[in-house]
mmCIF file of C-alpha atoms in Angstrom:
data_model
loop_
_atom_site.group_PDB
_atom_site.id
_atom_site.type_symbol
_atom_site.label_atom_id
_atom_site.label_comp_id
_atom_site.label_asym_id
_atom_site.label_seq_id
_atom_site.Cartn_x
_atom_site.Cartn_y
_atom_site.Cartn_z
ATOM 1 C CA UNK P 173 14.332 -20.182 -4.163
ATOM 2 C CA UNK P 174 12.910 -22.978 -1.411
ATOM 3 C CA UNK P 175 11.616 -22.891 2.106
ATOM 4 C CA UNK P 176 11.707 -25.598 4.419
ATOM 5 C CA UNK P 177 10.373 -25.423 8.103
ATOM 6 C CA UNK P 178 11.093 -27.070 11.003
ATOM 7 C CA UNK P 179 9.340 -26.700 14.601
ATOM 8 C CA UNK P 180 10.997 -26.799 17.925
ATOM 9 C CA UNK P 181 9.972 -25.814 20.998
ATOM 10 C CA UNK P 182 7.318 -23.689 19.871
ATOM 11 C CA UNK P 183 9.524 -21.831 17.601
ATOM 12 C CA UNK P 184 9.337 -22.065 13.677
ATOM 13 C CA UNK P 185 12.915 -22.211 11.982
ATOM 14 C CA UNK P 186 12.508 -21.273 7.879
ATOM 15 C CA UNK P 187 15.403 -22.299 6.247
ATOM 16 C CA UNK P 188 15.402 -20.171 2.931
ATOM 17 C CA UNK P 189 17.629 -21.168 -0.056
ATOM 18 C CA UNK P 190 18.293 -19.634 -3.328
ATOM 19 C CA UNK P 191 17.784 -15.868 -4.729
ATOM 20 C CA UNK P 192 15.349 -13.607 -3.136
ATOM 21 C CA UNK P 193 14.206 -11.172 -5.767
ATOM 22 C CA UNK P 194 11.050 -10.222 -7.877
ATOM 23 C CA UNK P 195 11.214 -13.577 -9.360
ATOM 24 C CA UNK P 196 10.824 -15.242 -6.305
ATOM 25 C CA UNK P 197 8.982 -12.687 -4.162
ATOM 26 C CA UNK P 198 5.603 -14.114 -4.569
ATOM 27 C CA UNK P 199 6.626 -17.366 -3.421
ATOM 28 C CA UNK P 200 8.249 -16.088 -0.473
ATOM 29 C CA UNK P 201 5.139 -13.851 0.724
ATOM 30 C CA UNK P 202 2.687 -16.438 -0.022
ATOM 31 C CA UNK P 203 4.607 -19.058 1.692
ATOM 32 C CA UNK P 204 5.190 -17.155 5.155
ATOM 33 C CA UNK P 205 1.872 -15.828 5.266
ATOM 34 C CA UNK P 206 0.476 -19.496 5.021
ATOM 35 C CA UNK P 207 2.857 -20.296 7.843
ATOM 36 C CA UNK P 208 1.136 -17.296 9.951
ATOM 37 C CA UNK P 209 -2.460 -18.713 9.002
ATOM 38 C CA UNK P 210 -1.615 -22.271 9.702
ATOM 39 C CA UNK P 211 0.543 -21.694 13.025
ATOM 40 C CA UNK P 212 -1.891 -21.515 15.907
ATOM 41 C CA UNK P 213 -1.017 -19.298 18.936
ATOM 42 C CA UNK P 214 1.661 -21.951 20.137
ATOM 43 C CA UNK P 215 4.555 -20.291 17.846
ATOM 44 C CA UNK P 216 6.404 -17.884 19.973
ATOM 45 C CA UNK P 217 8.733 -16.922 17.409
ATOM 46 C CA UNK P 218 10.081 -17.003 13.613
ATOM 47 C CA UNK P 219 13.624 -17.505 12.748
ATOM 48 C CA UNK P 220 14.511 -16.730 8.894
ATOM 49 C CA UNK P 221 17.667 -18.854 8.514
ATOM 50 C CA UNK P 222 19.481 -16.459 5.617
ATOM 51 C CA UNK P 223 22.664 -18.816 5.328
ATOM 52 C CA UNK P 224 21.527 -20.387 1.884
ATOM 53 C CA UNK P 225 20.253 -17.092 0.408
ATOM 54 C CA UNK P 226 22.585 -16.268 -2.262
ATOM 55 C CA UNK P 227 21.194 -13.034 -3.541
ATOM 56 C CA UNK P 228 18.807 -10.453 -2.231
ATOM 57 C CA UNK P 229 17.864 -7.222 -3.475
ATOM 58 C CA UNK P 230 15.417 -4.402 -2.387
ATOM 59 C CA UNK P 231 12.153 -6.778 -3.343
ATOM 60 C CA UNK P 232 13.319 -8.866 -0.571
ATOM 61 C CA UNK P 233 13.386 -6.065 1.943
ATOM 62 C CA UNK P 234 9.803 -5.027 0.739
ATOM 63 C CA UNK P 235 8.820 -8.460 1.781
ATOM 64 C CA UNK P 236 10.206 -8.452 4.992
ATOM 65 C CA UNK P 237 8.855 -5.385 5.993
ATOM 66 C CA UNK P 238 5.445 -6.636 4.922
ATOM 67 C CA UNK P 239 5.999 -9.793 6.951
ATOM 68 C CA UNK P 240 7.071 -8.138 10.038
ATOM 69 C CA UNK P 241 3.911 -5.935 10.108
ATOM 70 C CA UNK P 242 1.793 -9.080 9.658
ATOM 71 C CA UNK P 243 3.539 -11.461 12.263
ATOM 72 C CA UNK P 244 3.951 -8.442 14.800
ATOM 73 C CA UNK P 245 0.084 -8.282 15.021
ATOM 74 C CA UNK P 246 0.252 -11.718 16.048
ATOM 75 C CA UNK P 247 2.665 -11.032 18.636
ATOM 76 C CA UNK P 248 5.435 -13.287 16.791
ATOM 77 C CA UNK P 249 8.639 -11.531 16.635
ATOM 78 C CA UNK P 250 10.984 -12.277 13.444
ATOM 79 C CA UNK P 251 14.617 -12.928 13.592
ATOM 80 C CA UNK P 252 17.323 -13.153 10.900
ATOM 81 C CA UNK P 253 19.943 -16.089 11.173
ATOM 82 C CA UNK P 254 23.484 -16.098 9.486
ATOM 83 C CA UNK P 255 23.023 -13.895 6.498
ATOM 84 C CA UNK P 256 26.045 -13.955 3.774
ATOM 85 C CA UNK P 257 27.793 -10.989 3.876
ATOM 86 C CA UNK P 258 26.564 -9.307 0.802
ATOM 87 C CA UNK P 259 22.585 -10.106 1.967
ATOM 88 C CA UNK P 260 24.088 -8.756 5.623
ATOM 89 C CA UNK P 261 25.186 -5.507 3.943
ATOM 90 C CA UNK P 262 21.709 -5.061 2.518
ATOM 91 C CA UNK P 263 19.569 -5.922 5.611
ATOM 92 C CA UNK P 264 21.740 -3.669 7.575
ATOM 93 C CA UNK P 265 21.911 -0.727 5.157
ATOM 94 C CA UNK P 266 18.083 -0.721 5.104
ATOM 95 C CA UNK P 267 17.396 -0.852 8.722
ATOM 96 C CA UNK P 268 16.096 -4.235 8.817
ATOM 97 C CA UNK P 269 17.605 -5.407 11.854
ATOM 98 C CA UNK P 270 15.858 -2.878 13.808
ATOM 99 C CA UNK P 271 12.798 -4.773 13.643
ATOM 100 C CA UNK P 272 14.162 -8.128 12.933
ATOM 101 C CA UNK P 273 17.247 -8.773 15.126
ATOM 102 C CA UNK P 274 20.170 -10.799 13.541
ATOM 103 C CA UNK P 275 20.863 -13.933 15.512
ATOM 104 C CA UNK P 276 24.070 -16.410 14.718
ATOM 105 C CA UNK W 130 28.208 6.334 -26.216
ATOM 106 C CA UNK W 131 32.174 6.660 -26.000
ATOM 107 C CA UNK W 132 34.243 3.887 -26.960
ATOM 108 C CA UNK W 133 34.979 0.843 -25.012
ATOM 109 C CA UNK W 134 37.594 -1.770 -24.794
ATOM 110 C CA UNK W 135 34.721 -4.239 -24.699
ATOM 111 C CA UNK W 136 30.784 -4.187 -25.066
ATOM 112 C CA UNK W 137 27.629 -6.186 -25.233
ATOM 113 C CA UNK W 138 24.180 -5.002 -26.083
ATOM 114 C CA UNK W 139 21.225 -7.020 -25.268
ATOM 115 C CA UNK W 140 17.360 -6.420 -25.986
ATOM 116 C CA UNK W 141 15.414 -8.639 -23.651
ATOM 117 C CA UNK W 142 11.501 -9.066 -22.458
ATOM 118 C CA UNK W 143 10.469 -7.518 -19.361
ATOM 119 C CA UNK W 144 10.168 -10.878 -17.970
ATOM 120 C CA UNK W 145 10.545 -11.630 -14.194
ATOM 121 C CA UNK W 146 12.205 -14.799 -15.445
ATOM 122 C CA UNK W 147 14.889 -12.997 -17.098
ATOM 123 C CA UNK W 148 16.245 -10.763 -14.233
ATOM 124 C CA UNK W 149 18.526 -13.554 -12.694
ATOM 125 C CA UNK W 150 19.902 -13.931 -16.354
ATOM 126 C CA UNK W 151 20.594 -10.431 -17.043
ATOM 127 C CA UNK W 152 22.570 -9.836 -13.567
ATOM 128 C CA UNK W 153 24.333 -13.449 -14.465
ATOM 129 C CA UNK W 154 25.350 -12.284 -17.444
ATOM 130 C CA UNK W 155 26.492 -8.879 -16.593
ATOM 131 C CA UNK W 156 28.340 -10.341 -13.899
ATOM 132 C CA UNK W 157 29.985 -12.886 -15.900
ATOM 133 C CA UNK W 158 30.999 -10.513 -18.496
ATOM 134 C CA UNK W 159 32.813 -8.561 -15.820
ATOM 135 C CA UNK W 160 34.961 -11.495 -14.628
ATOM 136 C CA UNK W 161 37.985 -10.723 -16.890
ATOM 137 C CA UNK W 162 38.577 -7.710 -14.540
ATOM 138 C CA UNK W 163 39.057 -10.080 -11.752
ATOM 139 C CA UNK W 164 36.482 -8.220 -9.472
ATOM 140 C CA UNK W 165 35.934 -9.247 -5.603
ATOM 141 C CA UNK W 166 33.065 -11.499 -4.745
ATOM 142 C CA UNK W 167 31.885 -8.250 -3.101
ATOM 143 C CA UNK W 168 32.034 -6.107 -6.226
ATOM 144 C CA UNK W 169 30.538 -8.702 -8.350
ATOM 145 C CA UNK W 170 27.451 -8.878 -5.599
ATOM 146 C CA UNK W 171 27.410 -4.959 -5.940
ATOM 147 C CA UNK W 172 26.957 -5.040 -9.652
ATOM 148 C CA UNK W 173 24.440 -8.105 -9.322
ATOM 149 C CA UNK W 174 22.205 -6.160 -6.900
ATOM 150 C CA UNK W 175 22.628 -2.956 -8.671
ATOM 151 C CA UNK W 176 21.321 -4.492 -11.922
ATOM 152 C CA UNK W 177 18.486 -6.139 -10.168
ATOM 153 C CA UNK W 178 17.177 -3.045 -9.017
ATOM 154 C CA UNK W 179 17.362 -1.332 -12.371
ATOM 155 C CA UNK W 180 15.799 -4.292 -13.993
ATOM 156 C CA UNK W 181 12.955 -4.632 -11.356
ATOM 157 C CA UNK W 182 12.104 -1.171 -11.961
ATOM 158 C CA UNK W 183 11.475 -1.600 -15.570
ATOM 159 C CA UNK W 184 9.414 -4.435 -15.201
ATOM 160 C CA UNK W 185 7.333 -3.643 -12.177
ATOM 161 C CA UNK W 186 7.168 0.280 -12.993
ATOM 162 C CA UNK W 187 7.945 1.178 -16.518
ATOM 163 C CA UNK W 188 5.667 -1.817 -17.842
ATOM 164 C CA UNK W 189 3.662 -2.548 -14.446
ATOM 165 C CA UNK W 190 3.606 -5.982 -15.560
ATOM 166 C CA UNK W 191 2.623 -5.603 -19.036
ATOM 167 C CA UNK W 192 5.162 -6.737 -21.824
ATOM 168 C CA UNK W 193 8.143 -4.707 -23.601
ATOM 169 C CA UNK W 194 11.632 -4.754 -23.984
ATOM 170 C CA UNK W 195 14.460 -3.910 -21.735
ATOM 171 C CA UNK W 196 17.552 -2.840 -23.707
ATOM 172 C CA UNK W 197 21.079 -3.255 -21.671
ATOM 173 C CA UNK W 198 24.446 -2.150 -22.763
ATOM 174 C CA UNK W 199 27.433 -3.159 -21.107
ATOM 175 C CA UNK W 200 30.866 -1.514 -21.687
ATOM 176 C CA UNK W 201 34.093 -1.925 -19.968
ATOM 177 C CA UNK W 202 37.020 0.714 -20.315
ATOM 178 C CA UNK W 203 40.208 0.026 -18.425
ATOM 179 C CA UNK W 204 39.079 -1.313 -15.284
ATOM 180 C CA UNK W 205 35.452 0.626 -15.181
ATOM 181 C CA UNK W 206 32.282 -1.208 -15.948
ATOM 182 C CA UNK W 207 29.361 1.180 -17.535
ATOM 183 C CA UNK W 208 26.037 -0.181 -17.682
ATOM 184 C CA UNK W 209 22.918 1.156 -19.109
ATOM 185 C CA UNK W 210 19.742 -0.073 -18.643
ATOM 186 C CA UNK W 211 16.504 1.362 -20.272
ATOM 187 C CA UNK W 212 12.781 0.726 -20.890
ATOM 188 C CA UNK W 213 10.232 2.509 -23.086
ATOM 189 C CA UNK W 214 7.486 2.247 -20.312
ATOM 190 C CA UNK W 215 5.409 5.092 -18.526
ATOM 191 C CA UNK W 216 8.784 6.887 -17.401
ATOM 192 C CA UNK W 217 9.350 8.763 -13.757
ATOM 193 C CA UNK W 218 6.967 11.462 -13.108
ATOM 194 C CA UNK W 219 9.510 12.995 -10.436
ATOM 195 C CA UNK W 220 13.238 11.317 -10.243
ATOM 196 C CA UNK W 221 14.279 13.212 -7.528
ATOM 197 C CA UNK W 222 11.562 12.123 -5.713
ATOM 198 C CA UNK W 223 11.745 8.430 -6.736
ATOM 199 C CA UNK W 224 15.384 8.390 -5.775
ATOM 200 C CA UNK W 225 14.979 9.302 -2.093
ATOM 201 C CA UNK W 226 15.121 6.263 0.438
ATOM 202 C CA UNK W 227 11.676 4.401 1.206
ATOM 203 C CA UNK W 228 10.141 6.431 -1.634
ATOM 204 C CA UNK W 229 7.475 4.264 -3.468
ATOM 205 C CA UNK W 230 4.430 4.654 -5.805
ATOM 206 C CA UNK W 231 3.479 0.984 -4.782
ATOM 207 C CA UNK W 232 3.517 0.918 -1.176
ATOM 208 C CA UNK W 233 0.370 -1.452 -0.997
ATOM 209 C CA UNK W 234 2.734 -3.923 -2.940
ATOM 210 C CA UNK W 235 5.031 -4.016 -0.098
ATOM 211 C CA UNK W 236 7.607 -2.129 -2.295
ATOM 212 C CA UNK W 237 10.430 -1.102 -0.123
ATOM 213 C CA UNK W 238 11.478 2.150 -1.889
ATOM 214 C CA UNK W 239 15.140 1.508 -1.677
ATOM 215 C CA UNK W 240 16.181 0.543 -5.078
ATOM 216 C CA UNK W 241 17.863 3.643 -6.297
ATOM 217 C CA UNK W 242 19.236 3.862 -2.697
ATOM 218 C CA UNK W 243 20.955 0.679 -3.321
ATOM 219 C CA UNK W 244 22.253 1.350 -6.700
ATOM 220 C CA UNK W 245 23.674 4.451 -5.580
ATOM 221 C CA UNK W 246 25.346 2.651 -2.525
ATOM 222 C CA UNK W 247 26.832 -0.073 -4.547
ATOM 223 C CA UNK W 248 27.847 1.372 -7.939
ATOM 224 C CA UNK W 249 30.349 4.571 -8.227
ATOM 225 C CA UNK W 250 28.028 6.736 -10.073
ATOM 226 C CA UNK W 251 24.328 6.675 -11.088
ATOM 227 C CA UNK W 252 22.519 8.674 -13.804
ATOM 228 C CA UNK W 253 18.706 8.572 -14.256
ATOM 229 C CA UNK W 254 16.728 10.263 -16.698
ATOM 230 C CA UNK W 255 13.356 9.913 -18.851
ATOM 231 C CA UNK W 256 14.281 9.052 -22.466
ATOM 232 C CA UNK W 257 12.792 11.436 -25.125
ATOM 233 C CA UNK W 258 10.967 8.847 -26.770
ATOM 234 C CA UNK W 259 9.271 7.488 -23.407
ATOM 235 C CA UNK W 260 10.443 5.296 -20.827
ATOM 236 C CA UNK W 261 13.616 5.567 -18.322
ATOM 237 C CA UNK W 262 17.207 5.042 -18.821
ATOM 238 C CA UNK W 263 19.669 4.457 -15.586
ATOM 239 C CA UNK W 264 23.320 4.435 -16.280
ATOM 240 C CA UNK W 265 25.511 2.906 -13.660
ATOM 241 C CA UNK W 266 29.197 2.860 -13.640
ATOM 242 C CA UNK W 267 31.956 1.204 -11.096
ATOM 243 C CA UNK W 268 35.361 1.055 -11.090
ATOM 244 C CA UNK W 269 36.536 -2.640 -10.133
ATOM 245 C CA UNK W 270 39.662 -2.252 -7.702
ATOM 246 C CA UNK W 271 40.414 -5.676 -6.821
#
């Protein structure tokens, strides 16, 4: 798993690529929390680009719920962009889109 | 175990680094049945959930073995994943959506729910000698 960040008009785009599972969990968690720590108030939203996430399981869901709670405290909404079909099913099934809307 | 047309068994260390290996290997073993991408992903996710449970809950990060058996009969895949860890106190409760004993670690509690959704059958029990076994099966329809 790798995450690349891009900042555009106060919005942060995080491009995730690889497998989001227990083995990559700590990296994703730390990386996003680091972003939250280092980004001052100018960040208006975070977009997680999922187009290159080839696999995800319920560990990923736990991480997303956890990040939602942290980012919303700073009034930063999170959006999920372009998930692959299988990942999309898991996100839908677990209700993640109710707190992190899907965008394309 | 009943007879299979083809099977393999494997004992592997309960280490995070092995998760991807186990699910990819099981997926590769099913390829002769000509599964769709969606069916392969269903199996990979279910296996990943079962293996994560062994590592995170069964052994709670300590070392141990995970025993894997994969059998194919006609177009049905049977998967049995066992650990020798602490077991599950209340299996019925553990299988409920969003239930987790580790909420502080940001666990979603959706592992068994995903296994149930993605496979045709699931059977979970505590082994007499300790630890948990999860049995999964899925018919490959493609």
